[in-house]
Amino acid sequence: MLIAIFSAFVVAVFVQPLFKFSKKRAGAILSLLPLMLFLYFAYNTSAVLSGQLQFETYEWIPSLGIHIAFVMDGIGLLFSLIITGIGTVIFLYAGSYMQDYKYMNRFYIYIIIFMASMLGVVLSDNFLVLFVFWELTSISSYLLIGFNHHKEESRYSALQALLITGTGGLALLAGLILLSIASGTFSVSELLASGIDLSDSELYVPIVILIFLGAFTKSAQFPFHFWLPNAMTAPTPVSAYLHSATMVKAGIFLLARFNPVLGGTELWQDTLLIVGTVTMVIGGALSIKQSDLKKLLAYTTVSVLGTLTMLIGIGTELAIKAFTIYLIAHALYKATLFLVSGTIDHETGTRNVDKLSGLRTFMPITAITAILASLSKMGIIPLVGFVGKETVYASILELSDFGTIIIFLAILANAFIVVVTLLVGFKPFLGKFKDLQRKIHEAPFAMWAGPLILAVLGLLFGLIPQYIFASLIDQTALSIISKTIALKVKLWHGFNTIFFLSVLTVAMGILLFYFRIKIFSILISIKFVPYFKPSFWYDYILKGVMTTARAQTLLLQNGYLRYYIIFILLTFLTLSGYVLFVHESFDTISLDLHITFYEIALSILIIVAVGITIHSKSRLTAVTAIGIVGFSIGIVFIIYGAPDLALTQFAIEILTVILFVLVIYKLPRYLRFSSLSGRIRDLIIASAVGVTMFFVVLLITSAEMSSELKQFFADVSMPDGKGRNIVNVILVDFRAFDTMGELVVLAIAALGVYALLKLKLGNGK
Amino acid sequence: MKSLTNILLVAPILLPFLSAIIMLSAWKKIKFQRVMNLFASGVAVMASLAIMQKVRADGILVLHVGGWQAPFGISIVIDLLSAIMVVITAVIAFVTAIYSIHTIDPEREAFGFYPLLQFLLMGINGAFITGDLFNLYVWFEVMLISSFVLIALGGRKDQLEGAIKYVTLNLLASAIFLAAAGIIYGLAGTLNMADLARKLPLLNNDTMLNLVSVMFLISFGIKSALFPFFFWLPASYHTPPAAVSAIFAGLLTKVGVYALIRVFTLIFTHDVNFTHTVLLVLAGLTMLSGVLGAATQMDFRRILSFHIISQIGYMIMGLALNSPLALAGGIFYIMHHVIVKTNLFFVSGMVNKFEGSYRLKSLGGVFKASPVLSLLFFIPAMSLAGIPPLSGFWAKFTVAKAGFDLEQYFIVGVSLLVGALTLYSMTKIWNEVFWKDKPDSIQNNNTKESWSSVKLYLPLAILSLITIIIGFNAEPFLNLAINAAHQLLNPQEYIKIVLGS
């Protein structure tokens, strides 16, 4: 399986040279890739369906307990066959459909990466590896939705899809990490084998909610459904492949994958039931106001995804059976209808359903394909869609509590789907031809062959469901609810309630179709208050985040150096103030300081000088006053017996003052920018910092200090350092490394002064 | 043999020092300086890898400079974390050396750009390998002055404005650092970090230690651009040439992060409830504040600058959570971030070179013009956003997992949310610069041939490749980070090796 997935990534590398070789044939050649993969999975079918699951494990990141582990079980195989089977059709179709696109090669790179990642999702046994592939599908989806990136709309939709699935992805990641903490493993099969009951864990609720968020965003469940219709800005093969047949089902797949581990609780089953049902109805209801072929189809996809979620929520044997059949049926007819709509768009130049009619004479094969798929979608006997819908109804009817309400909603949703199908599958082909001012003809072979095969398969699967589905359902059920089910699959169950409901659905649908304009205008007049639209909330939240971001950035990064310094000092005051505050007693501070007269005098001198510096209106006075501060500190050094330090200090002070005086006439006039209140604020902050530092120093000087260094330096200076002046020996021997560094600093400073004076690049440059 | 090892240990300082001196003495010979810079950086990569090899084989390495036994002289101590930092620095210096050749203007080259670069590296490496607190201060000074000159070099008005803010706030950090170093010397009578680690607990004076740790936290917090000390970074990083902002973005803040990790694993572990809680709160605010700042920007390099801040938050979160896995996550995050961030700044410089702007509004159409450059942006950008299986994903994952293990749900939630906003910022750049068509009003002033110039893309390609390798083969890197974290969280070995028994 690793080789299968990896081979696809390798092929992606060779797309570019292939297109150099022949753009015309590249699509057909590349469609061999999914075909080969399909054959590989088909070859494994009999083994898996007889219960021999296939495992592969490779070591990857043992430090984190992550292994690349794959398993091919019923549901994995089912999805793999859909991904590669539909993939073959799509790859072939796109080879012709995308000929006019300049960057067709990029399209194939993205879609191959997508396919490989999607296979990774459905085959991974390690759920962190699953997540890796999951994110890759989001990214490739982003690149494909934004494929026509010169259009603003495409970029908007791509970003929206990425943000919603990406944020959901992060929730999923959190959920998966928690799951691994609660269970001690990243492996689904180990989780199953260990048989631990996670519902007892206190992490169970967050795990479930986070995984739901991941699955619901990906699979466009209400209220996250709106990105999917917007994603229709992608080229049609993408919509057919990612946004109906495969990627959007990844969320559903995830729910199915974790169902045996996390399912069975009220939280799990009821949430899925409710969210699924709501999505099913909303998707259907929103669909009929569309006029774009692809958007019409997109909303029915939402509805179907809701139905699939609902079925997992029901979770009975019958529901799993319905899940399997419905999944396959939908993949077959929806991909077909998308491709048909792409063909119509390609040949007529429009996807507006109001403009299209009577195309059957020009495009007979496409018309037959469309009608076959439509019949399946509407659930007409003997197509596979009929079998699917019947089983769905049957499993809803089994529900004891809300069965009647949900069956009513399901019929309503399906009636909406019938309306859409009539619009997409029948209307463009039937009736009188409307002139579109261009020559219309049948699509090329590559574009009709694939969809036709899918449509015919829909018929075939409907006619002989027992041969197709029986063991597949068995194994899928084993994956989803951990047991095999011995349910027979039949096309015809006789004239029973369910058949009556099916007829009712179609009848309602046809009725709705004829009154759709009226219903539509009623719906409009109710005025869907925008607050109920989740897409409104998406924009609102995004805007809110931006507003907050702007406010906080203006506050913090305001461009004024003085505020930056204030922020830093206030943080210092807060933190050190807290430390001093929680410190119970200050007994350790000894106030027995032996303050001498000189010290008091010097202190007063320093304070006065500082006051003059701050207050003076002339630079010269300020500099002189600063000099006084420096000299006073030098005298303090003398008092404490460090004459060499004092000498250095004096030298620096003299030099500074002289340098200042030298440049002072070159400086612009001295101006005062700060307001009085600002100065008072600064005074308070500065004094507070000063007082705090005073306390800190008082605290240390009170503590006994014993340093073996002093003694060592005193002992060793002369014999080993060959110097009488300890400070000198420290500077040039014990800590010569520091001195070297400081010398470098001086050298760089000199270099910098030179460069700054000499090099002035133009301001425009 | 012993002396050879000793030379190897000081090589990270000595190599840039000597090459800078040689280049200074060949002031007029620009071509020679370029080659010398490249050569020295190449040798530094090999030396750093040799050091890494040796640390992994023999454990922590110590060199007492001048032969004065610790704690009396200055000791160079290289443990796994130091070795990791030195290797990263060497790699970044090397690719920057290549990148500079094609992007730095001749005027700057003539005014000592290359020697300054080597001096900067000397300071950075010195900070990573010293085992002495005051010596660390000295290397900070070397770093600060050379980076200041590099920012200001060229003397454009916006450069100088950025440089002033940069240097003022960093000097404030230096002042606080110096005061703190003085206080700690007053407390323990030593500046050797291992000696401090041994002596400070004996003082039994948590209040005093907390006060000093606050000062170090603020000083290093300014250096590493933590909230609320990061202001100098967005004020200055978008003004110098791309090569300079790239190496700054990669390395400078990480020196601060390194210093924080060092002192808060080795020296200040007396009251983790206080120190590491403060760190955790600041880490969360840093992540949020940085990413929100990025969201508002419409300039390529300003967006990237704010993201540096946000990701410093992740690294400090790893430190603050104070478990082996969390710290390993933080260290892994550094490795990932340095590579990716430098690369993104390289890309911004490339786009500017061809299109003459960093402003998103006036850029566009790069995807059409150069798919290669687009790919070289997309890889590090997605890595930064934490998209698997690139390096950023494992960094994010490890920190998040460690946080969840410790039941720190809130901070992990914040970090994941920040991940979503990072993705938003990266796609904003992608949308505006690469996907969007170039605005009609903007004149195209680039020459056609330049887009396809492969040698320009080489440093970007090297870094992208490293990102991919770290992503797909995370185990050895993660393992290294975990070992480094274990070393840091068990400082007895460090203390014993430095001070002897």
CSV table of C-alpha atoms in Angstrom, one decimal, chain A residues 145-489:
chain,number,residue,atom,x,y,z
A,145,ILE,CA,-10.2,25.5,-5.9
A,146,GLY,CA,-8.0,28.5,-6.6
A,147,PHE,CA,-6.8,27.0,-9.9
A,148,ASN,CA,-8.2,30.0,-11.8
A,149,HIS,CA,-6.4,32.3,-9.4
A,150,HIS,CA,-6.5,35.4,-11.5
A,151,LYS,CA,-10.2,35.6,-10.4
A,152,GLU,CA,-10.8,37.2,-7.1
A,153,GLU,CA,-13.8,34.9,-6.5
A,154,SER,CA,-11.6,31.8,-6.9
A,155,ARG,CA,-9.0,33.1,-4.4
A,156,TYR,CA,-11.8,34.0,-1.9
A,157,SER,CA,-13.4,30.5,-2.2
A,158,ALA,CA,-10.1,28.7,-2.0
A,159,LEU,CA,-9.1,30.6,1.2
A,160,GLN,CA,-12.6,30.1,2.7
A,161,ALA,CA,-12.4,26.3,2.1
A,162,LEU,CA,-8.9,26.2,3.5
A,163,LEU,CA,-9.6,28.2,6.6
A,164,ILE,CA,-12.7,26.2,7.4
A,165,THR,CA,-11.2,22.8,6.7
A,166,GLY,CA,-7.9,23.9,8.1
A,167,THR,CA,-9.3,25.1,11.4
A,168,GLY,CA,-11.4,21.9,11.6
A,169,GLY,CA,-8.1,20.1,10.9
A,170,LEU,CA,-6.5,21.7,14.0
A,171,ALA,CA,-9.5,20.7,16.1
A,172,LEU,CA,-9.1,17.2,14.7
A,173,LEU,CA,-5.4,17.2,15.6
A,174,ALA,CA,-6.2,18.2,19.2
A,175,GLY,CA,-8.8,15.5,19.3
A,176,LEU,CA,-6.4,12.9,18.0
A,177,ILE,CA,-3.7,13.9,20.4
A,178,LEU,CA,-6.2,13.6,23.3
A,179,LEU,CA,-7.3,10.3,21.9
A,180,SER,CA,-3.8,9.0,21.9
A,181,ILE,CA,-3.3,10.2,25.5
A,182,ALA,CA,-6.5,8.6,26.6
A,183,SER,CA,-5.7,5.3,24.9
A,184,GLY,CA,-1.9,5.2,24.8
A,185,THR,CA,-1.7,4.5,21.1
A,186,PHE,CA,-1.9,6.1,17.7
A,187,SER,CA,-3.1,2.9,16.0
A,188,VAL,CA,-6.7,2.3,15.2
A,189,SER,CA,-6.3,-1.4,15.1
A,190,GLU,CA,-4.5,-1.4,18.5
A,191,LEU,CA,-7.3,0.7,19.8
A,192,LEU,CA,-9.8,-1.9,18.6
A,193,ALA,CA,-7.8,-4.8,19.8
A,194,SER,CA,-7.3,-3.3,23.3
A,195,GLY,CA,-11.0,-3.1,23.8
A,196,ILE,CA,-10.8,-0.2,26.2
A,197,ASP,CA,-14.0,1.7,26.8
A,198,LEU,CA,-13.1,5.3,26.1
A,199,SER,CA,-16.5,6.6,27.1
A,200,ASP,CA,-15.4,6.3,30.7
A,201,SER,CA,-12.5,8.6,30.1
A,202,GLU,CA,-12.9,12.2,31.2
A,203,LEU,CA,-11.3,13.1,27.9
A,204,TYR,CA,-14.1,11.4,26.0
A,205,VAL,CA,-16.4,14.4,25.5
A,206,PRO,CA,-13.6,16.8,24.3
A,207,ILE,CA,-12.2,14.0,22.0
A,208,VAL,CA,-15.6,13.5,20.4
A,209,ILE,CA,-16.3,17.1,19.9
A,210,LEU,CA,-12.9,17.9,18.4
A,211,ILE,CA,-13.1,15.0,16.0
A,212,PHE,CA,-16.6,16.0,15.1
A,213,LEU,CA,-15.3,19.5,14.3
A,214,GLY,CA,-12.7,18.0,12.0
A,215,ALA,CA,-15.2,15.7,10.3
A,216,PHE,CA,-18.0,18.2,10.0
A,217,THR,CA,-15.9,20.9,8.4
A,218,LYS,CA,-14.3,18.6,6.0
A,219,SER,CA,-17.6,17.0,5.0
A,220,ALA,CA,-19.5,20.2,4.7
A,221,GLN,CA,-22.0,19.5,7.5
A,222,PHE,CA,-24.2,22.2,8.8
A,223,PRO,CA,-23.2,24.9,9.8
A,224,PHE,CA,-19.9,24.5,7.9
A,225,HIS,CA,-21.6,23.5,4.6
A,226,PHE,CA,-21.2,26.9,2.8
A,227,TRP,CA,-17.6,26.4,1.6
A,228,LEU,CA,-18.6,23.5,-0.6
A,229,PRO,CA,-20.9,25.4,-3.0
A,230,ASN,CA,-18.4,28.2,-3.2
A,231,ALA,CA,-15.7,25.6,-4.0
A,232,MET,CA,-17.5,25.2,-7.4
A,233,THR,CA,-15.2,27.9,-8.7
A,234,ALA,CA,-12.7,25.0,-9.3
A,235,PRO,CA,-12.5,23.4,-12.7
A,236,THR,CA,-15.3,20.9,-13.1
A,237,PRO,CA,-13.2,17.7,-12.9
A,238,VAL,CA,-12.1,18.9,-9.5
A,239,SER,CA,-15.7,19.5,-8.4
A,240,ALA,CA,-16.6,16.0,-9.6
A,241,TYR,CA,-13.7,14.3,-8.0
A,242,LEU,CA,-12.8,16.2,-4.8
A,243,HIS,CA,-16.0,18.0,-4.0
A,244,SER,CA,-18.5,15.3,-4.5
A,245,ALA,CA,-17.0,11.8,-4.9
A,246,THR,CA,-14.0,11.7,-2.6
A,247,MET,CA,-12.5,14.5,-0.4
A,248,VAL,CA,-15.8,15.7,1.1
A,249,LYS,CA,-16.4,12.1,2.2
A,250,ALA,CA,-13.2,12.0,4.2
A,251,GLY,CA,-15.1,13.4,7.2
A,252,ILE,CA,-17.7,10.7,6.8
A,253,PHE,CA,-14.9,8.2,6.5
A,254,LEU,CA,-13.3,9.5,9.7
A,255,LEU,CA,-16.6,9.1,11.5
A,256,ALA,CA,-17.0,5.6,10.2
A,257,ARG,CA,-13.4,4.8,11.1
A,258,PHE,CA,-13.8,5.9,14.7
A,259,ASN,CA,-17.3,4.6,15.1
A,260,PRO,CA,-16.3,1.3,16.7
A,261,VAL,CA,-13.9,3.1,19.1
A,262,LEU,CA,-15.9,6.2,20.0
A,263,GLY,CA,-19.5,5.3,19.0
A,264,GLY,CA,-22.3,3.8,21.0
A,265,THR,CA,-22.8,6.8,23.3
A,266,GLU,CA,-25.7,9.2,23.2
A,267,LEU,CA,-23.3,12.0,22.5
A,268,TRP,CA,-21.9,10.3,19.4
A,269,GLN,CA,-25.1,8.8,17.9
A,270,ASP,CA,-27.5,11.6,18.6
A,271,THR,CA,-25.2,14.4,17.5
A,272,LEU,CA,-24.5,12.6,14.2
A,273,LEU,CA,-28.2,11.9,13.8
A,274,ILE,CA,-29.2,15.5,14.4
A,275,VAL,CA,-26.4,17.2,12.4
A,276,GLY,CA,-26.8,14.7,9.6
A,277,THR,CA,-30.6,15.2,9.3
A,278,VAL,CA,-30.3,19.0,9.5
A,279,THR,CA,-27.6,19.0,6.8
A,280,MET,CA,-29.7,16.7,4.7
A,281,VAL,CA,-32.7,19.0,4.7
A,282,ILE,CA,-30.8,22.3,4.5
A,283,GLY,CA,-28.7,21.1,1.6
A,284,GLY,CA,-31.8,20.1,-0.3
A,285,ALA,CA,-33.7,23.2,0.5
A,286,LEU,CA,-30.9,25.6,-0.5
A,287,SER,CA,-30.3,23.8,-3.7
A,288,ILE,CA,-33.5,24.8,-5.6
A,289,LYS,CA,-32.7,28.5,-5.6
A,290,GLN,CA,-29.6,28.0,-7.7
A,291,SER,CA,-29.4,28.3,-11.4
A,292,ASP,CA,-25.8,27.3,-12.0
A,293,LEU,CA,-25.6,23.6,-12.8
A,294,LYS,CA,-22.6,23.0,-10.5
A,295,LYS,CA,-24.0,24.9,-7.6
A,296,LEU,CA,-27.3,22.9,-7.9
A,297,LEU,CA,-25.3,19.7,-7.7
A,298,ALA,CA,-23.1,21.0,-4.9
A,299,TYR,CA,-26.1,21.6,-2.6
A,300,THR,CA,-27.4,18.1,-3.3
A,301,THR,CA,-23.9,16.8,-2.4
A,302,VAL,CA,-24.3,18.6,1.0
A,303,SER,CA,-27.7,16.9,1.4
A,304,VAL,CA,-26.2,13.5,0.6
A,305,LEU,CA,-23.3,14.0,3.0
A,306,GLY,CA,-25.9,14.8,5.6
A,307,THR,CA,-27.7,11.6,4.9
A,308,LEU,CA,-24.5,9.6,5.2
A,309,THR,CA,-23.7,11.2,8.6
A,310,MET,CA,-27.3,10.5,9.7
A,311,LEU,CA,-26.9,6.9,8.8
A,312,ILE,CA,-23.8,6.5,10.9
A,313,GLY,CA,-25.8,8.2,13.6
A,314,ILE,CA,-28.5,5.6,13.3
A,315,GLY,CA,-25.8,3.0,13.4
A,316,THR,CA,-27.9,-0.1,13.0
A,317,GLU,CA,-27.0,-3.0,10.7
A,318,LEU,CA,-29.5,-1.8,8.2
A,319,ALA,CA,-28.1,1.7,8.4
A,320,ILE,CA,-24.6,0.5,7.6
A,321,LYS,CA,-26.0,-1.4,4.7
A,322,ALA,CA,-27.7,1.7,3.5
A,323,PHE,CA,-24.5,3.7,4.1
A,324,THR,CA,-22.5,1.4,1.8
A,325,ILE,CA,-25.0,1.3,-1.0
A,326,TYR,CA,-25.8,5.0,-0.9
A,327,LEU,CA,-22.1,5.9,-0.8
A,328,ILE,CA,-21.4,3.9,-4.0
A,329,ALA,CA,-24.6,5.0,-5.7
A,330,HIS,CA,-23.8,8.7,-5.0
A,331,ALA,CA,-20.2,8.4,-6.1
A,332,LEU,CA,-21.4,6.9,-9.4
A,333,TYR,CA,-24.2,9.3,-10.3
A,334,LYS,CA,-22.8,12.5,-8.8
A,335,ALA,CA,-19.4,12.3,-10.5
A,336,THR,CA,-21.3,11.5,-13.8
A,337,LEU,CA,-23.6,14.5,-13.5
A,338,PHE,CA,-20.8,16.9,-12.6
A,339,LEU,CA,-18.8,15.7,-15.6
A,340,VAL,CA,-21.9,16.1,-17.8
A,341,SER,CA,-22.4,19.6,-16.5
A,342,GLY,CA,-18.7,20.2,-17.4
A,343,THR,CA,-19.3,18.8,-20.9
A,344,ILE,CA,-22.3,21.1,-21.3
A,345,ASP,CA,-20.3,24.0,-20.1
A,346,HIS,CA,-17.4,23.1,-22.4
A,347,GLU,CA,-19.6,22.7,-25.5
A,348,THR,CA,-22.2,25.5,-24.9
A,349,GLY,CA,-20.1,28.0,-22.9
A,350,THR,CA,-22.7,28.3,-20.1
A,351,ARG,CA,-23.8,26.5,-17.0
A,352,ASN,CA,-26.9,28.5,-16.5
A,353,VAL,CA,-29.7,26.1,-16.4
A,354,ASP,CA,-32.3,28.6,-17.6
A,355,LYS,CA,-30.5,29.0,-20.9
A,356,LEU,CA,-30.1,25.4,-21.6
A,357,SER,CA,-32.6,23.0,-23.4
A,358,GLY,CA,-32.9,20.6,-26.3
A,359,LEU,CA,-29.3,19.6,-26.4
A,360,ARG,CA,-30.2,15.9,-27.0
A,361,THR,CA,-29.9,16.1,-30.7
A,362,PHE,CA,-26.5,17.5,-30.6
A,363,MET,CA,-25.1,15.5,-27.7
A,364,PRO,CA,-26.9,12.2,-27.8
A,365,ILE,CA,-24.4,10.2,-25.8
A,366,THR,CA,-24.1,12.8,-23.1
A,367,ALA,CA,-27.9,13.0,-23.0
A,368,ILE,CA,-28.2,9.2,-22.4
A,369,THR,CA,-25.4,9.3,-19.8
A,370,ALA,CA,-27.1,12.2,-18.0
A,371,ILE,CA,-30.5,10.7,-18.0
A,372,LEU,CA,-29.2,7.3,-16.7
A,373,ALA,CA,-27.3,9.1,-13.8
A,374,SER,CA,-30.3,11.3,-13.1
A,375,LEU,CA,-32.7,8.3,-12.8
A,376,SER,CA,-30.3,6.8,-10.3
A,377,LYS,CA,-30.1,10.0,-8.4
A,378,MET,CA,-33.8,10.3,-8.3
A,379,GLY,CA,-34.0,6.8,-7.0
A,380,ILE,CA,-35.9,5.2,-9.9
A,381,ILE,CA,-36.1,1.5,-10.3
A,382,PRO,CA,-33.9,-0.4,-11.5
A,383,LEU,CA,-30.9,1.8,-10.9
A,384,VAL,CA,-28.6,1.6,-7.9
A,385,GLY,CA,-29.9,4.9,-6.5
A,386,PHE,CA,-33.2,3.2,-6.0
A,387,VAL,CA,-31.7,0.4,-4.0
A,388,GLY,CA,-29.7,3.0,-2.0
A,389,LYS,CA,-32.7,5.2,-1.2
A,390,GLU,CA,-34.9,2.3,-0.3
A,391,THR,CA,-32.4,1.1,2.2
A,392,VAL,CA,-32.0,4.5,3.7
A,393,TYR,CA,-35.8,4.8,4.2
A,394,ALA,CA,-35.9,1.4,5.7
A,395,SER,CA,-33.2,2.2,8.2
A,396,ILE,CA,-34.9,5.4,9.2
A,397,LEU,CA,-38.2,3.6,9.7
A,398,GLU,CA,-36.5,1.3,12.1
A,399,LEU,CA,-35.9,4.2,14.4
A,400,SER,CA,-38.3,4.2,17.4
A,401,ASP,CA,-38.2,7.7,18.7
A,402,PHE,CA,-38.1,10.2,15.9
A,403,GLY,CA,-38.6,7.9,12.9
A,404,THR,CA,-41.7,9.6,11.6
A,405,ILE,CA,-40.2,13.1,11.7
A,406,ILE,CA,-36.9,12.0,10.1
A,407,ILE,CA,-38.6,10.0,7.4
A,408,PHE,CA,-40.7,13.0,6.6
A,409,LEU,CA,-37.6,15.2,6.4
A,410,ALA,CA,-35.8,12.6,4.3
A,411,ILE,CA,-38.6,12.5,1.8
A,412,LEU,CA,-38.6,16.3,1.7
A,413,ALA,CA,-34.8,16.4,1.1
A,414,ASN,CA,-35.0,13.7,-1.5
A,415,ALA,CA,-37.8,15.5,-3.2
A,416,PHE,CA,-35.6,18.6,-3.5
A,417,ILE,CA,-32.9,16.3,-4.9
A,418,VAL,CA,-35.4,15.2,-7.5
A,419,VAL,CA,-36.1,18.8,-8.5
A,420,VAL,CA,-32.4,19.4,-8.9
A,421,THR,CA,-32.0,16.3,-10.9
A,422,LEU,CA,-34.8,17.3,-13.2
A,423,LEU,CA,-33.0,20.7,-13.7
A,424,VAL,CA,-29.5,19.3,-14.2
A,425,GLY,CA,-30.1,15.9,-15.9
A,426,PHE,CA,-33.3,16.4,-17.9
A,427,LYS,CA,-33.9,20.1,-18.6
A,428,PRO,CA,-30.8,20.8,-20.7
A,429,PHE,CA,-31.5,17.9,-23.0
A,430,LEU,CA,-35.2,17.9,-23.4
A,431,GLY,CA,-37.6,20.4,-24.8
A,432,LYS,CA,-36.9,22.9,-27.6
A,433,PHE,CA,-33.4,23.9,-28.4
A,434,LYS,CA,-32.5,27.4,-27.5
A,435,ASP,CA,-30.0,29.0,-29.8
A,436,LEU,CA,-26.7,29.8,-28.0
A,437,GLN,CA,-25.0,31.3,-31.0
A,438,ARG,CA,-22.4,28.7,-31.4
A,439,LYS,CA,-22.0,25.4,-33.0
A,440,ILE,CA,-22.7,22.6,-30.6
A,441,HIS,CA,-21.5,19.1,-31.0
A,442,GLU,CA,-20.9,15.9,-29.0
A,443,ALA,CA,-18.0,16.0,-26.6
A,444,PRO,CA,-14.8,14.1,-27.6
A,445,PHE,CA,-14.4,10.5,-26.7
A,446,ALA,CA,-12.3,11.1,-23.6
A,447,MET,CA,-15.1,13.2,-22.2
A,448,TRP,CA,-18.1,11.0,-22.8
A,449,ALA,CA,-16.6,7.5,-22.3
A,450,GLY,CA,-15.9,7.8,-18.6
A,451,PRO,CA,-19.2,9.3,-17.5
A,452,LEU,CA,-21.1,6.8,-19.7
A,453,ILE,CA,-19.3,3.9,-18.0
A,454,LEU,CA,-20.1,5.2,-14.6
A,455,ALA,CA,-23.7,5.7,-15.6
A,456,VAL,CA,-24.0,2.2,-17.0
A,457,LEU,CA,-22.4,0.8,-13.8
A,458,GLY,CA,-25.2,2.6,-11.9
A,459,LEU,CA,-27.7,0.5,-13.9
A,460,LEU,CA,-25.7,-2.7,-13.6
A,461,PHE,CA,-25.3,-2.4,-9.8
A,462,GLY,CA,-29.0,-1.7,-9.5
A,463,LEU,CA,-29.9,-4.8,-11.5
A,464,ILE,CA,-27.7,-7.3,-9.7
A,465,PRO,CA,-27.0,-5.7,-6.3
A,466,GLN,CA,-26.7,-9.0,-4.6
A,467,TYR,CA,-23.5,-9.9,-6.5
A,468,ILE,CA,-21.9,-6.5,-6.1
A,469,PHE,CA,-22.7,-5.5,-2.5
A,470,ALA,CA,-23.2,-8.6,-0.4
A,471,SER,CA,-19.7,-9.3,0.9
A,472,LEU,CA,-18.7,-5.6,0.6
A,473,ILE,CA,-21.4,-4.6,3.0
A,474,ASP,CA,-20.3,-7.4,5.3
A,475,GLN,CA,-16.7,-6.2,5.5
A,476,THR,CA,-17.7,-2.5,5.7
A,477,ALA,CA,-20.0,-3.3,8.6
A,478,LEU,CA,-17.1,-5.1,10.2
A,479,SER,CA,-15.1,-1.9,10.0
A,480,ILE,CA,-17.8,0.4,11.1
A,481,ILE,CA,-19.7,-1.5,13.8
A,482,SER,CA,-17.3,-4.4,14.4
A,483,LYS,CA,-19.6,-7.1,13.2
A,484,THR,CA,-20.6,-8.7,10.0
A,485,ILE,CA,-24.2,-8.6,9.0
A,486,ALA,CA,-26.1,-11.2,7.1
A,487,LEU,CA,-28.5,-8.9,5.3
A,488,LYS,CA,-29.6,-9.7,1.8
A,489,VAL,CA,-29.5,-7.1,-0.9
